[in-house]
PDB file of C-alpha atoms in Angstrom:
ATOM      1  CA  UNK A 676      12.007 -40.643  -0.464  1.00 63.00           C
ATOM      2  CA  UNK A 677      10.817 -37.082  -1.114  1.00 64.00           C
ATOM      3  CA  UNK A 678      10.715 -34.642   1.620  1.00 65.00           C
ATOM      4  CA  UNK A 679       8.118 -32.399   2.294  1.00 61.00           C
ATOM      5  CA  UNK A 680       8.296 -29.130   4.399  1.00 65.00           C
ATOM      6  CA  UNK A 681       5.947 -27.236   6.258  1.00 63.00           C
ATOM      7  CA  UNK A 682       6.748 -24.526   3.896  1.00 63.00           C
ATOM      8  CA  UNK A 683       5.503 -26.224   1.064  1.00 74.00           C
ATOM      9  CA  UNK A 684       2.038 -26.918   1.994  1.00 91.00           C
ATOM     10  CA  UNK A 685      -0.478 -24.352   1.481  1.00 95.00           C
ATOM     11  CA  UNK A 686      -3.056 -23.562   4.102  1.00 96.00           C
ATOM     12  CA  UNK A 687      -6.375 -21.643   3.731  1.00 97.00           C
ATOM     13  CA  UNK A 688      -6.162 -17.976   4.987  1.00 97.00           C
ATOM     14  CA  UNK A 689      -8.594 -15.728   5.177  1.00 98.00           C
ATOM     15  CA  UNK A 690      -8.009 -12.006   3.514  1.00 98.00           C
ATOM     16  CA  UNK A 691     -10.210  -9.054   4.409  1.00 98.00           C
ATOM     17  CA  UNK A 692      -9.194  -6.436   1.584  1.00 99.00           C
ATOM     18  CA  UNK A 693     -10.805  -3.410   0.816  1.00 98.00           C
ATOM     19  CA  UNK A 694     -14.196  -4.367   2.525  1.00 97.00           C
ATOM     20  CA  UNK A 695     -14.100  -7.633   0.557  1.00 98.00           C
ATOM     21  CA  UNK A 696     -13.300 -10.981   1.744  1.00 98.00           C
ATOM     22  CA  UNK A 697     -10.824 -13.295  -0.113  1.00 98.00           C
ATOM     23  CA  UNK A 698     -10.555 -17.258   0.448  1.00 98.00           C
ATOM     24  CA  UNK A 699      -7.363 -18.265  -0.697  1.00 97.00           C
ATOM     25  CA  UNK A 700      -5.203 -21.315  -0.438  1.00 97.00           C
ATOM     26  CA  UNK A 701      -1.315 -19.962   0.483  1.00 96.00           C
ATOM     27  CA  UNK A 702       1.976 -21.243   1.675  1.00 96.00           C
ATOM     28  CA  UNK A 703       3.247 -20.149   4.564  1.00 95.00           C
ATOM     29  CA  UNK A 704       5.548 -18.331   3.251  1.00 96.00           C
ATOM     30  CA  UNK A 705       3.344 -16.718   0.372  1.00 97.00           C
ATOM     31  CA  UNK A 706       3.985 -12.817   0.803  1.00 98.00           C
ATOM     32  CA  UNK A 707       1.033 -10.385   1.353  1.00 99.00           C
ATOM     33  CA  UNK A 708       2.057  -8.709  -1.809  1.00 99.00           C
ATOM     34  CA  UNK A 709       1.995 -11.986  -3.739  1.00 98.00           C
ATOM     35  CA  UNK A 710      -1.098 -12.967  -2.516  1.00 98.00           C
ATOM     36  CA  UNK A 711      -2.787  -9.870  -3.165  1.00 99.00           C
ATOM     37  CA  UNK A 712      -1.602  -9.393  -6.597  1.00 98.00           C
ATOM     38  CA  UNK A 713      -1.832 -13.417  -7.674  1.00 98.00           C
ATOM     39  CA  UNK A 714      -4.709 -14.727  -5.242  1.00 98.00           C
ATOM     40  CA  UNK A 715      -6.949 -11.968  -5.036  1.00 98.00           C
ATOM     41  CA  UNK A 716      -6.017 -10.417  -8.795  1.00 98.00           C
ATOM     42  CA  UNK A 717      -5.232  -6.572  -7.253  1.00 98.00           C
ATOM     43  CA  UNK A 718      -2.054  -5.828  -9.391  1.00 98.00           C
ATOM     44  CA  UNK A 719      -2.320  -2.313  -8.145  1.00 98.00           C
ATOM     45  CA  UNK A 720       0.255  -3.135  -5.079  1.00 98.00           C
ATOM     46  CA  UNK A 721       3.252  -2.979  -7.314  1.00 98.00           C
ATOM     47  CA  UNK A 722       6.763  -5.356  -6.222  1.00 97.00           C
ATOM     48  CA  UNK A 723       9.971  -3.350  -6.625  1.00 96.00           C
ATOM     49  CA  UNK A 724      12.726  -4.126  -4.370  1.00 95.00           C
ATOM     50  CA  UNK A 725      11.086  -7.030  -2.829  1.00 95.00           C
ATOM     51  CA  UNK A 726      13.274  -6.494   0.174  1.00 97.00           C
ATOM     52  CA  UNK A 727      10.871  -3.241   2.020  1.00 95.00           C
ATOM     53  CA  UNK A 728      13.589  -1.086   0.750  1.00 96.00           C
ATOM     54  CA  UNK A 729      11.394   1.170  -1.974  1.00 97.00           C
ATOM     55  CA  UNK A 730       8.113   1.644  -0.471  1.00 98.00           C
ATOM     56  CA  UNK A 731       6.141   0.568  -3.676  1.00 98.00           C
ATOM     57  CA  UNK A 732       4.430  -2.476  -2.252  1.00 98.00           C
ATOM     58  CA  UNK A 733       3.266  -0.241   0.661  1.00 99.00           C
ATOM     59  CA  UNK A 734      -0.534  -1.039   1.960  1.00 99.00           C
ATOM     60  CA  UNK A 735      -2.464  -0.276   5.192  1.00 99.00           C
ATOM     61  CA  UNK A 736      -2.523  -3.194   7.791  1.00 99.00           C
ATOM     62  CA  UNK A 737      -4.895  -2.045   9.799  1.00 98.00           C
ATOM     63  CA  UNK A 738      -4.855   1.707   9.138  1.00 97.00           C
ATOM     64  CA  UNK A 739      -0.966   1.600   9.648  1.00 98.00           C
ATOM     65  CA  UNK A 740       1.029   1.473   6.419  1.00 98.00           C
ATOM     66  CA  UNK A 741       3.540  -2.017   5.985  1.00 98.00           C
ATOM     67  CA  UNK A 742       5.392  -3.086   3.286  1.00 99.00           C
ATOM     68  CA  UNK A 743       3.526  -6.215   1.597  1.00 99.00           C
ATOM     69  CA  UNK A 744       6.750  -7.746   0.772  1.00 98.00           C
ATOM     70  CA  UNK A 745       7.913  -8.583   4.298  1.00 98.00           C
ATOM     71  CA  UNK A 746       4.691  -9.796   5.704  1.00 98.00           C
ATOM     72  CA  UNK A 747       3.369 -12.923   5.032  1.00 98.00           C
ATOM     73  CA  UNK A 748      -0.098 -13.646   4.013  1.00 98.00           C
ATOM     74  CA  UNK A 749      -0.898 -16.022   6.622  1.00 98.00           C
ATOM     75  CA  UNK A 750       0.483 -13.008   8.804  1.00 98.00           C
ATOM     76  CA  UNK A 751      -2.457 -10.483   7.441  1.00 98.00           C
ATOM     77  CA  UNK A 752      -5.691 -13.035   8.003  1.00 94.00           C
ATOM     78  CA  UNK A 753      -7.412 -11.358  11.510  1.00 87.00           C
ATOM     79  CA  UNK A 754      -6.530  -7.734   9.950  1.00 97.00           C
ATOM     80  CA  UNK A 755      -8.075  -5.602   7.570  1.00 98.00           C
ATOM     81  CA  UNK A 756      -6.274  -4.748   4.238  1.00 99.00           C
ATOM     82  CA  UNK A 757      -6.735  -1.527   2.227  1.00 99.00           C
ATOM     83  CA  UNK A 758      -4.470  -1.304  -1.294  1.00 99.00           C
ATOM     84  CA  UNK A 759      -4.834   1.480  -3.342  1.00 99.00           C
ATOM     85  CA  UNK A 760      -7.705  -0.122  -5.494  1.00 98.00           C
ATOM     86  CA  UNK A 761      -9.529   0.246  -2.161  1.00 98.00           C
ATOM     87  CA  UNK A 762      -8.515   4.564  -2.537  1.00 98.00           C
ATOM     88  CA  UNK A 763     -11.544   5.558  -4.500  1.00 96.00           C
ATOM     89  CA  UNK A 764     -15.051   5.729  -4.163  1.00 96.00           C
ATOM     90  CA  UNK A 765     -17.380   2.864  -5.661  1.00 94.00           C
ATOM     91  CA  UNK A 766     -18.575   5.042  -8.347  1.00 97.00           C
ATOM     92  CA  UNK A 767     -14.888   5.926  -9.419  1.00 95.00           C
ATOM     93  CA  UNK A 768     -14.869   8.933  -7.609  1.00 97.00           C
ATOM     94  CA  UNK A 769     -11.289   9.616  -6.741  1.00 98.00           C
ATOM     95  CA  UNK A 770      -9.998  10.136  -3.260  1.00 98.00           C
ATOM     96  CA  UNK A 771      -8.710  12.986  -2.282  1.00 98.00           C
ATOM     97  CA  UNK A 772      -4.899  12.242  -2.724  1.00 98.00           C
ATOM     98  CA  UNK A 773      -5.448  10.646  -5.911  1.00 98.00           C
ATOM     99  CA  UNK A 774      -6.977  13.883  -7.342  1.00 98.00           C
ATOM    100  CA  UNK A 775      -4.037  15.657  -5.473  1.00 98.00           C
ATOM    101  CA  UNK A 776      -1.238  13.967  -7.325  1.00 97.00           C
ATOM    102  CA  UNK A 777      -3.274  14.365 -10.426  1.00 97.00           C
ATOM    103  CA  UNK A 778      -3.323  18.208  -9.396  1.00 98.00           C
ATOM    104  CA  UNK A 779      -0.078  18.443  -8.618  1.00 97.00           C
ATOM    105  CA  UNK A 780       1.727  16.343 -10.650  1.00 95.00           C
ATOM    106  CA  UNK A 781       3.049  14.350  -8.186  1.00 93.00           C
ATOM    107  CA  UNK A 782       4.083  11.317 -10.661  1.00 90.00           C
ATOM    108  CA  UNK A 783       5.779  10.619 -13.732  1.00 89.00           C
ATOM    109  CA  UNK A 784       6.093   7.051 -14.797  1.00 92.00           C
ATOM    110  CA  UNK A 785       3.883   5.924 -11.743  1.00 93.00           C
ATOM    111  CA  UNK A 786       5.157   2.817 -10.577  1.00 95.00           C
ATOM    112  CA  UNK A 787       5.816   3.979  -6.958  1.00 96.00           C
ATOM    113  CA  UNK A 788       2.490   6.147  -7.029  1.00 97.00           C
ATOM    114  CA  UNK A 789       0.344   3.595  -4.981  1.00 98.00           C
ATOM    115  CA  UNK A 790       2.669   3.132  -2.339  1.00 98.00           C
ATOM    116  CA  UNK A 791       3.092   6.675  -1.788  1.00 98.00           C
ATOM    117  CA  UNK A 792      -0.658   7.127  -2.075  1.00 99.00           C
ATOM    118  CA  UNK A 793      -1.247   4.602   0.398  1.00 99.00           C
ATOM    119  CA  UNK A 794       1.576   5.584   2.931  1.00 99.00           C
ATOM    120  CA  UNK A 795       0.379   8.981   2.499  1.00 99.00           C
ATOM    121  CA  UNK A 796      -3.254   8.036   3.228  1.00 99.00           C
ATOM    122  CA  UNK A 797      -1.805   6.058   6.069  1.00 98.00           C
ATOM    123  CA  UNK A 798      -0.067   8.680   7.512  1.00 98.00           C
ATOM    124  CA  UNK A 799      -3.210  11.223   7.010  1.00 98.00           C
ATOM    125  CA  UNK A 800      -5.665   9.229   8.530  1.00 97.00           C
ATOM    126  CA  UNK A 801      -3.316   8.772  11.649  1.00 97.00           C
ATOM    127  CA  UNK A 802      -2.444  12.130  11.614  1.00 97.00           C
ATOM    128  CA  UNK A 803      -3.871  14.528  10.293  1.00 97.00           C
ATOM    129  CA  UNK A 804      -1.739  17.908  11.744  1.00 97.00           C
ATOM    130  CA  UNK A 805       1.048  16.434  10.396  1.00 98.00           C
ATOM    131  CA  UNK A 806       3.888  19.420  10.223  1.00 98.00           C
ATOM    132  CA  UNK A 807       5.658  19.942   6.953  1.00 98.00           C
ATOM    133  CA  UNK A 808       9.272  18.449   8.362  1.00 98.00           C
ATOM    134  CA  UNK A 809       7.488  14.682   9.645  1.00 98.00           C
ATOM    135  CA  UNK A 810       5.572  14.626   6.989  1.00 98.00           C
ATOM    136  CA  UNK A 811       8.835  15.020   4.476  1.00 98.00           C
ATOM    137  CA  UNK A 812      10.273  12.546   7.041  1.00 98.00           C
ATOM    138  CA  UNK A 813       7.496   9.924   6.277  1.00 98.00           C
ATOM    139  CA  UNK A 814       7.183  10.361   3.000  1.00 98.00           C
ATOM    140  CA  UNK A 815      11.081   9.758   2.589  1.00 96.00           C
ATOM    141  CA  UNK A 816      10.919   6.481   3.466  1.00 96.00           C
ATOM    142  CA  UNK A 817       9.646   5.539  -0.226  1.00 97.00           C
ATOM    143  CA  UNK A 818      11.365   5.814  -2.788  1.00 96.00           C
ATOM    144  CA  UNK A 819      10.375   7.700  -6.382  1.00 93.00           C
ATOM    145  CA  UNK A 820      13.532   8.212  -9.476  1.00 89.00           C
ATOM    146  CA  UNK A 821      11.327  10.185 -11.371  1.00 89.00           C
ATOM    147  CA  UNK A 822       9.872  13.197  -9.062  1.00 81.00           C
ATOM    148  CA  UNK A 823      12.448  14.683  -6.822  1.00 83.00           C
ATOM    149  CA  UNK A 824       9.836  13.957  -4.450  1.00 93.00           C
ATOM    150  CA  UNK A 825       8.420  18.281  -4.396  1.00 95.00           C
ATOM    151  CA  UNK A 826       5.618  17.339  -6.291  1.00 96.00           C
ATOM    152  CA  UNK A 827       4.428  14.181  -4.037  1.00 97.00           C
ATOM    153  CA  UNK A 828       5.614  16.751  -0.584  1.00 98.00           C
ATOM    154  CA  UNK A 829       3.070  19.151  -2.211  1.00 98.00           C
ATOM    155  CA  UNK A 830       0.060  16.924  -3.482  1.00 98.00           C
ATOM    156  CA  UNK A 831       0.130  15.014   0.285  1.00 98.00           C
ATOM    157  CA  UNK A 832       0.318  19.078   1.850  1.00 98.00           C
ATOM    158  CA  UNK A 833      -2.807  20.185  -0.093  1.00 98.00           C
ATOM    159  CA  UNK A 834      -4.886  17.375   1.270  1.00 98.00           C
ATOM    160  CA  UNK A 835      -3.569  17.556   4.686  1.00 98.00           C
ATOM    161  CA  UNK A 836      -4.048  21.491   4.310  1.00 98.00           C
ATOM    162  CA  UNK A 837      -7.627  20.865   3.086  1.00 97.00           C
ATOM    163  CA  UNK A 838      -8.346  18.577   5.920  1.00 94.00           C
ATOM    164  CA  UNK A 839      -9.498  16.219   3.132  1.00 91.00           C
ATOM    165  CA  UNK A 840      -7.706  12.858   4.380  1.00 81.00           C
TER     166      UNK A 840
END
């Protein structure tokens, strides 16, 4: 006889990403990041550590930035999603951190560059007087091997300092 689980049977959830809606069919335990990269085909929320360790699956649940690898899908359906394909304007326009890494070189390779962008949005929009140590302090908790992390400290400054968030 085979057994079946409750964690083998998909359920319909409901995502509200980036001002778009998403009707998908997920396992309960489907991650966020999983879903939104496989189910809803934005491959911009990248998976490194899969363990909420680097930072580079960060989005904004909410307006508060989580790591899409620990939350579940099902976990995300009565909140509002932003990744950073949800960053710039509809006519390509960048925002204002995007230009600012661009600016100040604030990545190499890029693979941790959306998380960063999006816990840096995260922590802009939430507070924008930010002072120079908490912000170094929030922005540690992601991890980049390429940077030395000045470049991404300065980029998120000159926005902040701009009052462009």
């Amino acid at each position: 006889m085979t057994e079946i689980s409750a964690a083998d049977v998909a359920v319909p959830v409901v995502l509200r990403v980036n001002g778009n809606e998403y009707r998908i069919s997920a396992e309960p335990r489907r991650t966020l990041a999983d879903a939104l990269r496989d189910d809803c085909g934005l491959t911009g929320t990248h998976l490194g550590c899969e363990h909420g360790v680097c930072g580079a699956c960060t989005v904004l649940l909410d307006g508060e930035p989580v790591r899409s690898c620990l939350l579940f899908a099902v976990q995300a359906q009565s909140a509002e999603i932003r990744t950073v394909e949800g960053l710039a304007a509809a006519d390509g326009t960048l925002h204002p951190l995007q230009e600012a890494f661009w600016r100040h070189h604030g990545l190499q390779c890029g693979f941790c560059t959306p998380g960063f962008l999006m816990l840096s949005a995260g922590v802009l929009e939430t507070r924008p007087d930010i002072g120079d140590e908490e912000l170094r302090e929030a922005l540690s908790s992601n991890l980049c091997r390429c940077t030395g992390y000045q470049t991404i400290v300065e980029a998120v400054q000159s926005v902040r300092d701009a009052g462009e968030a």
